[in-house]
Short mmCIF file of C-alpha atoms in Angstrom, two decimals:
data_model
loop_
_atom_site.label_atom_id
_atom_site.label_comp_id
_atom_site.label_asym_id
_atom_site.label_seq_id
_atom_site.Cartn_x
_atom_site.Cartn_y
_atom_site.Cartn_z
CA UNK A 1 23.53 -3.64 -3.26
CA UNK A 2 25.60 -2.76 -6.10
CA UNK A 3 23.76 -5.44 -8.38
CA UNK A 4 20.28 -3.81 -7.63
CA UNK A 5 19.00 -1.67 -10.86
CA UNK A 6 18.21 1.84 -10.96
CA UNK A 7 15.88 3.76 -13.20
CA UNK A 8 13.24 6.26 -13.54
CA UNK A 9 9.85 5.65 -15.41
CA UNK A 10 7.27 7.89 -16.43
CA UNK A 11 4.25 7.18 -14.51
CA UNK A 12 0.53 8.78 -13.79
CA UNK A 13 2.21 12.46 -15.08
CA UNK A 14 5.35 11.82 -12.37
CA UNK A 15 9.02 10.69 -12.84
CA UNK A 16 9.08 7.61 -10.52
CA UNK A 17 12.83 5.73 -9.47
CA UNK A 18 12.55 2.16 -9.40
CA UNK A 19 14.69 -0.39 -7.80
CA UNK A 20 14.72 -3.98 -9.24
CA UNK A 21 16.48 -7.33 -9.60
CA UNK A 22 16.19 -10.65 -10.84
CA UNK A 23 13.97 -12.56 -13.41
CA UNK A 24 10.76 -13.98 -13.05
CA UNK A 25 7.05 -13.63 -11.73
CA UNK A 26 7.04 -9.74 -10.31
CA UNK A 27 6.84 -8.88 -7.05
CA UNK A 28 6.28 -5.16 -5.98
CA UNK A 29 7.15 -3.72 -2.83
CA UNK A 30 5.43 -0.86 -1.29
CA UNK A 31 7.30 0.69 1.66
CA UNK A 32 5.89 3.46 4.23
CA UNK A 33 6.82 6.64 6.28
CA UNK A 34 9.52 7.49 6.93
CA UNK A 35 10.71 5.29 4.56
CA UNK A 36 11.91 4.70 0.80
CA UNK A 37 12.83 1.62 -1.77
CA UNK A 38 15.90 0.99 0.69
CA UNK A 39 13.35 -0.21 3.58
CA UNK A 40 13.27 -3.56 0.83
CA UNK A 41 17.03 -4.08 0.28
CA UNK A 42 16.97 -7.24 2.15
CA UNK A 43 13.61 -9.27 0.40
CA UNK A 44 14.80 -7.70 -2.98
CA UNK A 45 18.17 -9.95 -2.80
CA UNK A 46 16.18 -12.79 -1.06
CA UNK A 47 13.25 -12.82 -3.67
CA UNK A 48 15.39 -12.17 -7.01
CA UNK A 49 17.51 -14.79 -5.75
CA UNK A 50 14.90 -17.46 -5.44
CA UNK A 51 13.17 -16.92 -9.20
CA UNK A 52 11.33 -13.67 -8.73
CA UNK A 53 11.86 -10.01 -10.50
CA UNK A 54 11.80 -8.24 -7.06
CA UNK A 55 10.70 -4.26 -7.91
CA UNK A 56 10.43 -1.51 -5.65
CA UNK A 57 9.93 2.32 -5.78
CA UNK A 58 9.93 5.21 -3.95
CA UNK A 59 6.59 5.90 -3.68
CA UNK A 60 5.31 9.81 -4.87
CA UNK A 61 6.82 12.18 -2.48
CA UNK A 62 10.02 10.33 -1.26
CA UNK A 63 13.58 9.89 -2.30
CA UNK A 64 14.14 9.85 -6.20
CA UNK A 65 10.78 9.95 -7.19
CA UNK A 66 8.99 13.44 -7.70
CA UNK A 67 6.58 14.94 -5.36
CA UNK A 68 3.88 17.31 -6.42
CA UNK A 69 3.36 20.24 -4.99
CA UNK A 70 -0.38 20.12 -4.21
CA UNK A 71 -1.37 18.50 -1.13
CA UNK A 72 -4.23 17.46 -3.13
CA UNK A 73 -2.30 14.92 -5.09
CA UNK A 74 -1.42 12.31 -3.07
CA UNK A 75 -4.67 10.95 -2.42
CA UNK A 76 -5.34 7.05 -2.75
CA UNK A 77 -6.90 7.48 -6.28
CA UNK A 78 -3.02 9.24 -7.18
CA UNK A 79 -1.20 6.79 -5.17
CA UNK A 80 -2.89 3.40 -6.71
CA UNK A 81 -2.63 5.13 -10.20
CA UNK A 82 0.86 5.66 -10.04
CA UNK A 83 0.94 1.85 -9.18
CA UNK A 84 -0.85 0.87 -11.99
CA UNK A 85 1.03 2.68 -14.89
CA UNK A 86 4.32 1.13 -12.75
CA UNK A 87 3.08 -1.88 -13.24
CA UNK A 88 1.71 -1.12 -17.02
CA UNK A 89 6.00 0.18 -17.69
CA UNK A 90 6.96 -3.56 -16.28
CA UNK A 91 5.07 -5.02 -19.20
CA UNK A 92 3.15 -7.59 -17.18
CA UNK A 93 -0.74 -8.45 -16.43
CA UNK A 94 -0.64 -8.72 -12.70
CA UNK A 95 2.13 -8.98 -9.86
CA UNK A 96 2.43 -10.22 -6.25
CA UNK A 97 2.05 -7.13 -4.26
CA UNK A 98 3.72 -6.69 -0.82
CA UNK A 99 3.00 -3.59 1.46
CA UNK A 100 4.36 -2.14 4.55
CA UNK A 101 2.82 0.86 6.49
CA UNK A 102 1.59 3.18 3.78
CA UNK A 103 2.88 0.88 1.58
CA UNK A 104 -0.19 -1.70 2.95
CA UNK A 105 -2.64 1.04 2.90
CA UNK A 106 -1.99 1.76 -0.79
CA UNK A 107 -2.39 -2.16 -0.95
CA UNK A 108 -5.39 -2.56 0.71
CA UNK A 109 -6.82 0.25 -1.77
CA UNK A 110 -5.11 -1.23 -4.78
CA UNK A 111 -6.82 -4.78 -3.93
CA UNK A 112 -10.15 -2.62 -3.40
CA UNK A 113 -9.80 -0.98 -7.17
CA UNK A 114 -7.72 -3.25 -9.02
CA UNK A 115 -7.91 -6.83 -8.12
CA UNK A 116 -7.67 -7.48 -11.73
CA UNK A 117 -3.96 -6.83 -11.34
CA UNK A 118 -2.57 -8.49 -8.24
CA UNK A 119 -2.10 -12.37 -7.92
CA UNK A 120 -1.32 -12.20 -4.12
CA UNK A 121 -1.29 -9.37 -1.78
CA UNK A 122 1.52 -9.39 1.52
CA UNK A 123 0.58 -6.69 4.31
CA UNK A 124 2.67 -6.11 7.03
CA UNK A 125 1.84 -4.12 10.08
CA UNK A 126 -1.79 -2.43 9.07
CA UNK A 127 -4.43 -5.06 8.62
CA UNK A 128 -7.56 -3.95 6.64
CA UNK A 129 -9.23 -1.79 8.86
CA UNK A 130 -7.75 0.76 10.79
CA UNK A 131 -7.24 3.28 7.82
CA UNK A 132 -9.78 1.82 5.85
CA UNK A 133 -12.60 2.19 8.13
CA UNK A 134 -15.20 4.78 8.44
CA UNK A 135 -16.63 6.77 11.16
CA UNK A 136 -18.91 9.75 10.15
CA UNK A 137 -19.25 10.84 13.93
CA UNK A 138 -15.08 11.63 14.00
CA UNK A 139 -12.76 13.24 11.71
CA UNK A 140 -9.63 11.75 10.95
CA UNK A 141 -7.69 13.88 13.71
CA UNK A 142 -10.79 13.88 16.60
CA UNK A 143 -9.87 10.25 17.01
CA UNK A 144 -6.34 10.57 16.99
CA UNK A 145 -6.37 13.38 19.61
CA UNK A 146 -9.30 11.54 21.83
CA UNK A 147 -6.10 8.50 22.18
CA UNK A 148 -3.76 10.90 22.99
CA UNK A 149 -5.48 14.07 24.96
CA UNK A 150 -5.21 17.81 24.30
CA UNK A 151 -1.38 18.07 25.49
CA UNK A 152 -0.50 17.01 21.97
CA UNK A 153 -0.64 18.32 18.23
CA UNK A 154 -0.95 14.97 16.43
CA UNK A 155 1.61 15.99 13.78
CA UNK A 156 0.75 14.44 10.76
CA UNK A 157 -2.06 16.73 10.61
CA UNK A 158 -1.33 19.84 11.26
CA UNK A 159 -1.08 21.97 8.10
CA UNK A 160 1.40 22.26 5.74
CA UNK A 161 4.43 23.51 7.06
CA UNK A 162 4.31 23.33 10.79
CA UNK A 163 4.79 19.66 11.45
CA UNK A 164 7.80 20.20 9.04
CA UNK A 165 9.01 22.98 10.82
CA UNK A 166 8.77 20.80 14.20
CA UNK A 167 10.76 18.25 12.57
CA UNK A 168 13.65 20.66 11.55
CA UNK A 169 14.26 21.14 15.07
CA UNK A 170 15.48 18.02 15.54
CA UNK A 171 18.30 16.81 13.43
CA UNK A 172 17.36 14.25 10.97
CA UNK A 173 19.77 11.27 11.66
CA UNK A 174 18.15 11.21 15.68
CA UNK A 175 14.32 11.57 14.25
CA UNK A 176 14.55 8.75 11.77
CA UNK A 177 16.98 6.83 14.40
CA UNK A 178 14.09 7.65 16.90
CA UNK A 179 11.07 6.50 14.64
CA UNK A 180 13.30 3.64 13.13
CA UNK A 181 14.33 1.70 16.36
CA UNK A 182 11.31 2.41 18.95
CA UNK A 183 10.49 -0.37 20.95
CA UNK A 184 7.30 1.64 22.79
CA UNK A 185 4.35 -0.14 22.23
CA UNK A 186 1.88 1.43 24.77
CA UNK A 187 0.58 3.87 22.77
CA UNK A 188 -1.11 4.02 19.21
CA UNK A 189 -0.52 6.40 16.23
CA UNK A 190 1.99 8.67 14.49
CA UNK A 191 4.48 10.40 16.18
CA UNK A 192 3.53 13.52 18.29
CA UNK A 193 5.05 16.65 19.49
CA UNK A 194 4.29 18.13 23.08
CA UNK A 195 3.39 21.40 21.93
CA UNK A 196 6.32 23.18 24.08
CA UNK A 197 9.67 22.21 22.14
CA UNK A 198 8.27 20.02 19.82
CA UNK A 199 10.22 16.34 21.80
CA UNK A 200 11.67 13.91 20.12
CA UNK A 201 8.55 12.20 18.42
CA UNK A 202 8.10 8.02 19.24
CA UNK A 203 10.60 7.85 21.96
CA UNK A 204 12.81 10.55 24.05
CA UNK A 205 14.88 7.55 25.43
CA UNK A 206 15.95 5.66 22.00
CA UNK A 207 19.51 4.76 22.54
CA UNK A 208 22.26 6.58 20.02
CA UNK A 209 23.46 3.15 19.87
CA UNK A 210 22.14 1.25 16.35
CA UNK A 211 20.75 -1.99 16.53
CA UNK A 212 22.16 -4.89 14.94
CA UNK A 213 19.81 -5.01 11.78
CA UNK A 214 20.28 -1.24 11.29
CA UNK A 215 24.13 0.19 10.07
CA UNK A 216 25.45 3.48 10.15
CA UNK A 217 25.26 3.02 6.51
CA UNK A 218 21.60 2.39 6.37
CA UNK A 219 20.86 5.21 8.36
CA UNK A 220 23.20 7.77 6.06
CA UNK A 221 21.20 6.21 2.91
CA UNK A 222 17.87 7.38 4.92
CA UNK A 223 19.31 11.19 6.13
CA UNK A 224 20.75 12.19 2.94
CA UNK A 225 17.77 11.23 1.34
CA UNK A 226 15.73 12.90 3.44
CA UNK A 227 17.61 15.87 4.12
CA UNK A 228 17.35 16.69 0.47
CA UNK A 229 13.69 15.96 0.10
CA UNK A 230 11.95 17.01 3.30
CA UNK A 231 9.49 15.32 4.88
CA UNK A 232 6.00 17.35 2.93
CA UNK A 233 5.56 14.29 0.55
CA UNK A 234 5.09 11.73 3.25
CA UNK A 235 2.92 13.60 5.67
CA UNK A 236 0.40 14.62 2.44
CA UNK A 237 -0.71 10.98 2.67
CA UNK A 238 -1.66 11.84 6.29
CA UNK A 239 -3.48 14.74 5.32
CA UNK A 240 -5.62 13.58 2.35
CA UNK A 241 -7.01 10.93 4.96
CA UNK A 242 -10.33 11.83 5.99
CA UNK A 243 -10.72 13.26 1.68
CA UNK A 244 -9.93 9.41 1.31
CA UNK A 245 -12.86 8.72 3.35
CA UNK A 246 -15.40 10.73 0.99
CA UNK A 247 -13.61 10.06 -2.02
CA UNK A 248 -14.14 6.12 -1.58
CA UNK A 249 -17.49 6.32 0.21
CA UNK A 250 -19.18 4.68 -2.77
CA UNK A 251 -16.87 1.52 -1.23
CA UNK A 252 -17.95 1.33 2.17
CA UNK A 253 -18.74 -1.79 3.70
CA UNK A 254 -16.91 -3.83 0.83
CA UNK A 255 -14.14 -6.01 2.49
CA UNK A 256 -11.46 -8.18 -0.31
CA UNK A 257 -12.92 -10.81 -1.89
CA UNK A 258 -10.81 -11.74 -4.82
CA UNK A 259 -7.17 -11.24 -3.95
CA UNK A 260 -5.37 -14.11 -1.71
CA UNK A 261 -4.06 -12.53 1.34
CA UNK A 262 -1.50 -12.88 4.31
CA UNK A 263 -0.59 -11.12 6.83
CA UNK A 264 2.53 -10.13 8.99
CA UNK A 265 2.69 -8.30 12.01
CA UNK A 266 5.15 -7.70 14.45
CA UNK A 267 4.46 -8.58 18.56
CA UNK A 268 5.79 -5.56 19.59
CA UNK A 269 4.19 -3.00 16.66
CA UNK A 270 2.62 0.28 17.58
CA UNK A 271 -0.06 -1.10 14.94
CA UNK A 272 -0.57 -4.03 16.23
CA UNK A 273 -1.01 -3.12 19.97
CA UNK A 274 -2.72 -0.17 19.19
CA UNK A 275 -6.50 -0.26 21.20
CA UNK A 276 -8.65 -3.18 19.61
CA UNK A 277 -6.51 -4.17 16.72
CA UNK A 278 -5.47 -7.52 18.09
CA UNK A 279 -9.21 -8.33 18.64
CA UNK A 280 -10.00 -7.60 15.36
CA UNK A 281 -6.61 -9.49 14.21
CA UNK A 282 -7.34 -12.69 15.76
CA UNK A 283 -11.25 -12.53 16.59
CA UNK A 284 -13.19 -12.66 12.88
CA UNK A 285 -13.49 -9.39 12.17
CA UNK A 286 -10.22 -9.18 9.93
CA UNK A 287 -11.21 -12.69 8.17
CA UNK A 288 -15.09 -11.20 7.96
CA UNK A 289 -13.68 -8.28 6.13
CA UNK A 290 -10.83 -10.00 4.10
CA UNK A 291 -12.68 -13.46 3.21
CA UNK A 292 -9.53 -14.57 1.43
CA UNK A 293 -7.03 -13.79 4.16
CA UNK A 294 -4.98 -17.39 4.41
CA UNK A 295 -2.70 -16.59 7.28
CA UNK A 296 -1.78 -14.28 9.92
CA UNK A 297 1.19 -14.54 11.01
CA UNK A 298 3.24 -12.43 14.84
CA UNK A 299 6.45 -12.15 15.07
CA UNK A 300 7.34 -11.84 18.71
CA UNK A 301 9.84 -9.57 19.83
CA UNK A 302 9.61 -7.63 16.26
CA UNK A 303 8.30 -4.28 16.75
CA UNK A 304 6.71 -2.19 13.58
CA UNK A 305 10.05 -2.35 10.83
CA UNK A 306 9.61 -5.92 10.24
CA UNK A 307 10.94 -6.11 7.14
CA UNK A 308 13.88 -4.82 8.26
CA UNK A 309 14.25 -5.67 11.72
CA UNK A 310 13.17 -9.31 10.82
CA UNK A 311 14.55 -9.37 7.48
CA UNK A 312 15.14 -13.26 6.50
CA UNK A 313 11.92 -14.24 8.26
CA UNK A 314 9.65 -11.57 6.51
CA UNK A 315 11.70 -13.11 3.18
CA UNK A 316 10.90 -16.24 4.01
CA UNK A 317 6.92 -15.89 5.29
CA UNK A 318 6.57 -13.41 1.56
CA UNK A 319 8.12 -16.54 -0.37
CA UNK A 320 6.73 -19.51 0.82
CA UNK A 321 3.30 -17.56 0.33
CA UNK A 322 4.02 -16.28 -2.89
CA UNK A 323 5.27 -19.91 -4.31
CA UNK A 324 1.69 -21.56 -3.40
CA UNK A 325 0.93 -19.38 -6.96
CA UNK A 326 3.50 -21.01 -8.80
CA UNK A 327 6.21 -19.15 -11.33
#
């Protein structure tokens, strides 16, 4: 990792750190909760090493980059500017985007906004609809509590400051060892805590034994990163959901029509077996909504860290995508 490039750039009135290698065509990775620029080591070395400049951030709120206090300011209008003016500091017209968790929701937007900008756009794990859609009937956390029942605070929306406070109870190594290496895939959503001691968030029985595609070292990179920053930037994007909704309401019912798209998904992602997703995967409603997705593609046995868990074949799917473009 040592040959990966560090810097901070001055974007949309924040200081952002960057993460890049290589020479060539940019591609720009967008990761997701809990995660950070690290969640990319892997497809930055594969990418950079087959012709691309491979760039990734932490995204506002996370790791090196600054977070604003206001929970006002991480809405999608403040997350897809940042974007932009990142991509305006690179000194290029357009780049392949690639998105994972958040990081595809910010996609999704960005291809909604700013098609002018992207040549390609990789999601993994959210297709277009579950954040994207709109129901006036149910706020953002009605529908998240009608999956899971009253027994629950859904935690990602409670306000500021008490989902945190849940959180510190735990220590931060077993909830990001937790989140990272569940394999529970019968329920949908973020991760909750019973309302009597908080638990243990996606999975009380995750083994303190690492998988193979996750080090000690990995996991350190993750705590001490979190450990200094909290966890108050990531859950904002959470909360500025349903003021996503109105904000973009002048949008609804537009699906991507200019932006080439594929898709990866895990077999075994909370997202992905989450009630009606697969239907909407694999039945026309994704390709009604997303005219120019090309490909979707599962990954069985791969649960919702793809990129990570699966690193060379999430490499490989982004790059022999990305290469239909040419340099």
């Amino acid at each position: 990792m040592e040959s990966i490039k560090h810097g901070m750039v001055e974007v949309n009135g924040i200081k952002m750190h960057v993460a890049e290698k290589g020479e060539g065509p940019v591609v720009l990775f967008l990761h997701g909760f809990p995660e950070l620029w690290y969640s990319w080591r892997h497809q930055i070395l594969a990418l950079s090493s087959r012709g691309y400049r491979a760039v990734a951030p932490d995204l506002r709120g996370y790791g090196d980059t600054e977070a604003p206090v206001p929970e006002s300011s991480y809405t999608c209008f403040h997350l897809v500017g940042d974007i932009v003016a990142l991509i305006d500091s690179l000194g290029v017209e357009k780049v392949f985007l690639v998105g994972h968790d958040w990081g595809a929701i910010i996609g999704w937007y960005f291809c909604m906004f700013r098609p002018d900008r992207i040549n390609a756009y990789v999601s993994l794990s959210v297709p277009f609809r579950p954040f994207l859609g709109r129901n006036p009937q149910h706020k953002t956390v009605d529908c998240f509590r009608a999956l899971y029942g009253d027994d629950y605070y859904i935690c990602r929306f409670q306000e500021t400051g008490k989902t945190e406070a849940a959180m510190a109870c735990v220590d931060t190594a077993y909830l990001l060892n937790n989140i990272f290496t569940s394999r529970k895939t019968d329920i949908s959503g973020p991760p909750v805590f019973p309302k009597a001691g908080h638990g243990t968030g996606f999975n009380p029985h995750s083994s303190p034994t690492l998988p193979s595609w996750l080090s000690q070292q990995d996991l350190h990179y993750y705590v001490t990163k979190f450990q200094k920053t909290g966890f108050t930037g990531g859950l904002s994007y959470y909360r500025n959901l349903n003021l996503n909704w109105e904000l973009t309401a002048s949008w609804t019912g537009m699906g991507i029509e200019n932006v080439p798209v594929k898709f990866i998904t895990g077999g075994d992602d909370l997202m992905y077996t989450s009630p009606g997703t697969k239907e909407y995967v694999h039945n026309g409603g994704f390709k009604k909504d997303v005219p120019t997705l090309e490909e979707v593609v599962v990954l069985e046995g791969v649960a919702h860290f793809s990129n990570q868990e699966a690193a060379e074949n999430v490499s490989n799917h982004i790059y022999h995508f990305l290469k239909k473009f040419g340099p």
